[in-house]
PDB file of C-alpha atoms in Angstrom:
ATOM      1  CA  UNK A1443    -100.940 -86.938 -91.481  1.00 57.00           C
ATOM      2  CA  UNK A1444    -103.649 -84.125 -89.726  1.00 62.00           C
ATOM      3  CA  UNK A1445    -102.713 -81.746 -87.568  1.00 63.00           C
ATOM      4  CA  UNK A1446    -105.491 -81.277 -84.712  1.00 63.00           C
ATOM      5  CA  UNK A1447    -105.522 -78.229 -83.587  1.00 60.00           C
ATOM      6  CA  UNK A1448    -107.420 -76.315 -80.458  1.00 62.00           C
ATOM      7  CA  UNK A1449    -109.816 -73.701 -81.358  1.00 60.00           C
ATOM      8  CA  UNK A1450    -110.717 -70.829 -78.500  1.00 58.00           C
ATOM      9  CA  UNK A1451    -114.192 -70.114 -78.325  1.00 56.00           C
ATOM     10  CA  UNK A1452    -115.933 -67.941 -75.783  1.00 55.00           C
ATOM     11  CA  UNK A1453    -118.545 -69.503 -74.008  1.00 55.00           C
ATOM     12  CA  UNK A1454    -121.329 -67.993 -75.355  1.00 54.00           C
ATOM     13  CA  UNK A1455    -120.459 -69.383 -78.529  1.00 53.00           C
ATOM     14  CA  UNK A1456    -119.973 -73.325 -77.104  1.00 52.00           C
ATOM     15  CA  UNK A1457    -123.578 -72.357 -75.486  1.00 52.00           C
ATOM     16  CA  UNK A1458    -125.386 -71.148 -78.438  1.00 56.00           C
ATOM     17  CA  UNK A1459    -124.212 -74.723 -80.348  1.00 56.00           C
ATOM     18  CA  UNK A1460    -124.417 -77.156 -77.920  1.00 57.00           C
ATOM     19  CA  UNK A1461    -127.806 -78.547 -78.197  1.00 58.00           C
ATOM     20  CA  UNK A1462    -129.658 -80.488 -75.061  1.00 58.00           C
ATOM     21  CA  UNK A1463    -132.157 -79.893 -73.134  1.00 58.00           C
ATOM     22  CA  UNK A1464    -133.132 -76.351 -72.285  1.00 58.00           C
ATOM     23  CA  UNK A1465    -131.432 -75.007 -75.844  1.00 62.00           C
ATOM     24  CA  UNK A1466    -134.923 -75.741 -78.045  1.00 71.00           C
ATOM     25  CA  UNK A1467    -137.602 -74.523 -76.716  1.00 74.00           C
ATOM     26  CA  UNK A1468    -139.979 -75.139 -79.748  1.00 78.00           C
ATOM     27  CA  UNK A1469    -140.783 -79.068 -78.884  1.00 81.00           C
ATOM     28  CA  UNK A1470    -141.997 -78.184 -75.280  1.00 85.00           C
ATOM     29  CA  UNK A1471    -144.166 -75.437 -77.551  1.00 84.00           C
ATOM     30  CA  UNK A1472    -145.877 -78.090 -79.728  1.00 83.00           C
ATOM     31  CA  UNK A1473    -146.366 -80.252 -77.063  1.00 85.00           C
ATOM     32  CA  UNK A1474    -148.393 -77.310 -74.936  1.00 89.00           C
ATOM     33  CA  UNK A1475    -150.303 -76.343 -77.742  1.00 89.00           C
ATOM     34  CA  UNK A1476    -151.450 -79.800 -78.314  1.00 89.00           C
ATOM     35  CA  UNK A1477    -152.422 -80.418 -74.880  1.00 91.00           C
ATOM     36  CA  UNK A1478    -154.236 -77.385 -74.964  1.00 93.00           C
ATOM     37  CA  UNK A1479    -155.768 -77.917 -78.141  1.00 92.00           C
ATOM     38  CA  UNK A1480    -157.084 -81.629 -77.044  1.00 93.00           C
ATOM     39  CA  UNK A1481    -158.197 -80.023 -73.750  1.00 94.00           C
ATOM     40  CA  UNK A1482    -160.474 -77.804 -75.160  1.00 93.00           C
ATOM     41  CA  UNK A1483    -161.963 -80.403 -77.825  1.00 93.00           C
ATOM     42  CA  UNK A1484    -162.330 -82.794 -74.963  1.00 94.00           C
ATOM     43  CA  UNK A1485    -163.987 -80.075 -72.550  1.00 93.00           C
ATOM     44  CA  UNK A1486    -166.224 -78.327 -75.407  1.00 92.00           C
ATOM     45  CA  UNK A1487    -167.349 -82.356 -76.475  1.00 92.00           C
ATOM     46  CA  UNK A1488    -168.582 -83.155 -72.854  1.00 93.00           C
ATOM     47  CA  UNK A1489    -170.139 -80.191 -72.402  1.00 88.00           C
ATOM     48  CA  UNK A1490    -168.338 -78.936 -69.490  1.00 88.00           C
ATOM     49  CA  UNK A1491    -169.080 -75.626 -67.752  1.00 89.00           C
ATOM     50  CA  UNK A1492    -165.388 -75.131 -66.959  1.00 89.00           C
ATOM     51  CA  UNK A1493    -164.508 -71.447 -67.801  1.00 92.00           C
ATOM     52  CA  UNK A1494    -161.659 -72.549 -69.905  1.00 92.00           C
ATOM     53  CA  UNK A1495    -164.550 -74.295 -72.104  1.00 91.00           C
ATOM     54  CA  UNK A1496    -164.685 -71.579 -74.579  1.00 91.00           C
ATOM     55  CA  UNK A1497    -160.655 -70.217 -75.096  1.00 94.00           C
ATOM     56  CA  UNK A1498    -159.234 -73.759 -75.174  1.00 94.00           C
ATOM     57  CA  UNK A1499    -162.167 -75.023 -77.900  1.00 93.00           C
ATOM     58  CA  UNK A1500    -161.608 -71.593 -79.866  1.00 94.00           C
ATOM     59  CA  UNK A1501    -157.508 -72.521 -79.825  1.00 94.00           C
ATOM     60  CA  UNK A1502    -158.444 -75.891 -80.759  1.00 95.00           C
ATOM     61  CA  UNK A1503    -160.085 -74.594 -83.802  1.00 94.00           C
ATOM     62  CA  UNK A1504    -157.761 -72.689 -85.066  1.00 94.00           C
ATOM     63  CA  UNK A1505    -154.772 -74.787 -84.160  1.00 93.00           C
ATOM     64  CA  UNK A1506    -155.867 -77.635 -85.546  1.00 94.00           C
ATOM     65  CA  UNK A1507    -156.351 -76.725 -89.410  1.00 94.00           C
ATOM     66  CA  UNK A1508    -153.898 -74.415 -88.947  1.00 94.00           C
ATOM     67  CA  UNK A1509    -151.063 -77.199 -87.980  1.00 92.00           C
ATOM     68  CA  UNK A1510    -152.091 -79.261 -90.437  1.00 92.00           C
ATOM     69  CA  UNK A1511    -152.000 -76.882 -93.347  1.00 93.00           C
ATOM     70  CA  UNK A1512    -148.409 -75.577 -92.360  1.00 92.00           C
ATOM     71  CA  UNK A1513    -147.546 -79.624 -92.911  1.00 90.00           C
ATOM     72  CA  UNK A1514    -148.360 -79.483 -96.057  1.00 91.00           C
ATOM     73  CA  UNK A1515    -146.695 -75.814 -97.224  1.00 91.00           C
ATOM     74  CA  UNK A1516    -143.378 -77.301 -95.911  1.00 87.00           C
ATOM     75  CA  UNK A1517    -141.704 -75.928 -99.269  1.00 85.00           C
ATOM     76  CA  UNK A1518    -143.171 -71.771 -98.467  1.00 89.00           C
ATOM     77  CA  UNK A1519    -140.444 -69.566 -95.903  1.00 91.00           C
ATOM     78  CA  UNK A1520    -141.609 -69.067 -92.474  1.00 88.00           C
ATOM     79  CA  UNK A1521    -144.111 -65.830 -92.296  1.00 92.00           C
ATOM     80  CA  UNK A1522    -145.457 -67.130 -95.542  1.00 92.00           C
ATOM     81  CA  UNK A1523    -146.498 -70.701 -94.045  1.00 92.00           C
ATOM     82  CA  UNK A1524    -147.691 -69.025 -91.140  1.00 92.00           C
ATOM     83  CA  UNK A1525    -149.979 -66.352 -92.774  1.00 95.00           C
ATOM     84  CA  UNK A1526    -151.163 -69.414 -95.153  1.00 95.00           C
ATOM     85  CA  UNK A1527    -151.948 -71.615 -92.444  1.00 94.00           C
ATOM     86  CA  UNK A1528    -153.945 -69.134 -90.450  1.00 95.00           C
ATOM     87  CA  UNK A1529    -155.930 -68.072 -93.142  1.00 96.00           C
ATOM     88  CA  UNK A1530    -156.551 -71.203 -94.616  1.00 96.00           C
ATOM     89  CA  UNK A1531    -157.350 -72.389 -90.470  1.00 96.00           C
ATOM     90  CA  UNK A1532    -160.247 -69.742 -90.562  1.00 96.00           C
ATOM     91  CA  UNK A1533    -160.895 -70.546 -94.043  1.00 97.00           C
ATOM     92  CA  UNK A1534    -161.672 -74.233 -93.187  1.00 96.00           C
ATOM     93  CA  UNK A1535    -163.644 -73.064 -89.949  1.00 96.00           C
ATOM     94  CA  UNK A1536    -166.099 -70.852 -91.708  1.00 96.00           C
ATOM     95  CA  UNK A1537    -166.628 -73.774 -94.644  1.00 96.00           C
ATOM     96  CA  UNK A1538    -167.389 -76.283 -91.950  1.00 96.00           C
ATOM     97  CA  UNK A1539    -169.875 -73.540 -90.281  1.00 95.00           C
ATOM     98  CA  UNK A1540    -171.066 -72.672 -93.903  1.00 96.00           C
ATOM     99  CA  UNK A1541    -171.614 -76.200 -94.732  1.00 95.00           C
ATOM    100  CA  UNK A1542    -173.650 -77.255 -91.278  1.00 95.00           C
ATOM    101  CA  UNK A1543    -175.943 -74.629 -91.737  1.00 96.00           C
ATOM    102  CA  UNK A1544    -176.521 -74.987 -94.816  1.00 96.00           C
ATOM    103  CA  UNK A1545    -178.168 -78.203 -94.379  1.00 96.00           C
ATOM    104  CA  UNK A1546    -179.486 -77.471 -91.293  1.00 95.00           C
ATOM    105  CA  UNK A1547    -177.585 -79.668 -88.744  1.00 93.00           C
ATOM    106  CA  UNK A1548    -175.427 -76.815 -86.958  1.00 90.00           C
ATOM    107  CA  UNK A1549    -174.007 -78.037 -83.534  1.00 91.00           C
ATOM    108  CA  UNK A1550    -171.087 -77.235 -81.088  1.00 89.00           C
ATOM    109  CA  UNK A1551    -170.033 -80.592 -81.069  1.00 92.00           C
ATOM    110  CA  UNK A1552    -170.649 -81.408 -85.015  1.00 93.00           C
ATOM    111  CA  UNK A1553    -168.656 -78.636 -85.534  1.00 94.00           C
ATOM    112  CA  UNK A1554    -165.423 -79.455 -83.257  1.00 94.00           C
ATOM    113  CA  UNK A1555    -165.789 -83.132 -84.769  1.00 95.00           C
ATOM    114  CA  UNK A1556    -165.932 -81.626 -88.494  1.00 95.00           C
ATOM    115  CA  UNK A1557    -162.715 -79.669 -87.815  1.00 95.00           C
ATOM    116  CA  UNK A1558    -160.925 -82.561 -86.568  1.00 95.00           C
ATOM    117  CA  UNK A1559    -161.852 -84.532 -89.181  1.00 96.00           C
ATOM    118  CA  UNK A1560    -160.871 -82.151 -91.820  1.00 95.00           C
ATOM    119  CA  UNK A1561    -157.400 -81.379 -90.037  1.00 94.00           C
ATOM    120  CA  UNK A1562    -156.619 -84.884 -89.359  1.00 94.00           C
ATOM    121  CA  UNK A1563    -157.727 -85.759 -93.058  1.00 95.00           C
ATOM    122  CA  UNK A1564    -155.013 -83.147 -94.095  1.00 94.00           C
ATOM    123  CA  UNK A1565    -152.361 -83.971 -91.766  1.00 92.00           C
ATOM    124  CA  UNK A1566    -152.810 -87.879 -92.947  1.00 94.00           C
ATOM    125  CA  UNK A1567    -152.510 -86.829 -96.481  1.00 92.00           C
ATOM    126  CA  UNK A1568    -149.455 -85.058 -95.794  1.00 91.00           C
ATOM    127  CA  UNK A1569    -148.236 -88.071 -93.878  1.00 91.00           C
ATOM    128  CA  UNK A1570    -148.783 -90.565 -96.868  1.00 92.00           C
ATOM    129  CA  UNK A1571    -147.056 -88.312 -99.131  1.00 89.00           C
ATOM    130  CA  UNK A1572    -144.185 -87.835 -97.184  1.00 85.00           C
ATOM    131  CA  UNK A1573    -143.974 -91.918 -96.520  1.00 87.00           C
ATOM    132  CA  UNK A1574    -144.124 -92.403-100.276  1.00 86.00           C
ATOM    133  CA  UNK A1575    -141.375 -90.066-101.241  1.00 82.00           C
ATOM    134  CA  UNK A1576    -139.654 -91.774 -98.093  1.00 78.00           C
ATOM    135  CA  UNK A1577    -140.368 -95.185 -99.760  1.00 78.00           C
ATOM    136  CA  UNK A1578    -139.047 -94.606-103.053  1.00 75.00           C
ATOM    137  CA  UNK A1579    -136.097 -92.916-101.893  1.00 70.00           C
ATOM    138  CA  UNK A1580    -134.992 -96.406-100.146  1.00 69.00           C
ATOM    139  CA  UNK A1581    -135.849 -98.124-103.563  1.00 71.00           C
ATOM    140  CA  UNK A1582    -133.002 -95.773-105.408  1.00 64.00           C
ATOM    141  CA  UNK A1583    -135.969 -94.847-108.145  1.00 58.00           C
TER     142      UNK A1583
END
């Protein structure tokens, strides 16, 4: 037979490990930074004179790479995935700069649609891998 017993906790304990809404704040982060991100590739793609042009696009080129590399370090602590991800998010901005001049077809847009590419190209690979480990987890190999 169990015994149940009460435990007394103060209430800034019960607040600290109760999770719901308002406790994680991190989600609502993501979710801004996205919106801000796809704002500014959307605004710097049409060509819009809006003064948030420039910041937004210049967050959206750094975010982008940058998110997707810290996907795939998931195995490095915190401040190391962070300093990884930022240098390797100017890292892939100044190859896809390199690159476009290079062969002489530099553009605003070309640019902001290389990024993506490359950042989404990451973040898929990182998505496959995952689904594959996922998959052969189920199958008990």
């Amino acid at each position: 037979m169990q015994t149940l017993g009460i435990k007394r906790t103060s209430t800034a304990d019960t607040e600290r490990a109760r999770p719901g809404p308002g406790r994680d704040l991190s989600a609502l982060f993501a979710g801004a930074a996205v919106t801000i991100g796809a704002v500014g590739a959307v605004l710097a793609l049409t060509g819009s004179g809006s003064p948030l042009r420039g910041p937004f696009a210049l967050f959206f080129l750094f975010s982008a790479p940058a998110s997707a590399i810290a996907a795939a370090l998931r195995g490095l602590d915190p401040y190391g995935r962070v300093l990884a991800s930022v240098a390797g998010a100017v890292v892939v901005d100044m190859l896809v700069a390199q690159g476009m001049l290079a062969v002489h077809r530099w553009s605003i847009d070309g640019g902001i649609v290389a990024v993506a590419v490359v950042s989404g190209l990451t973040a898929l690979s990182v998505f496959v891998r995952h689904m594959r480990r996922r998959t052969t987890a189920d199958k008990g190999v």
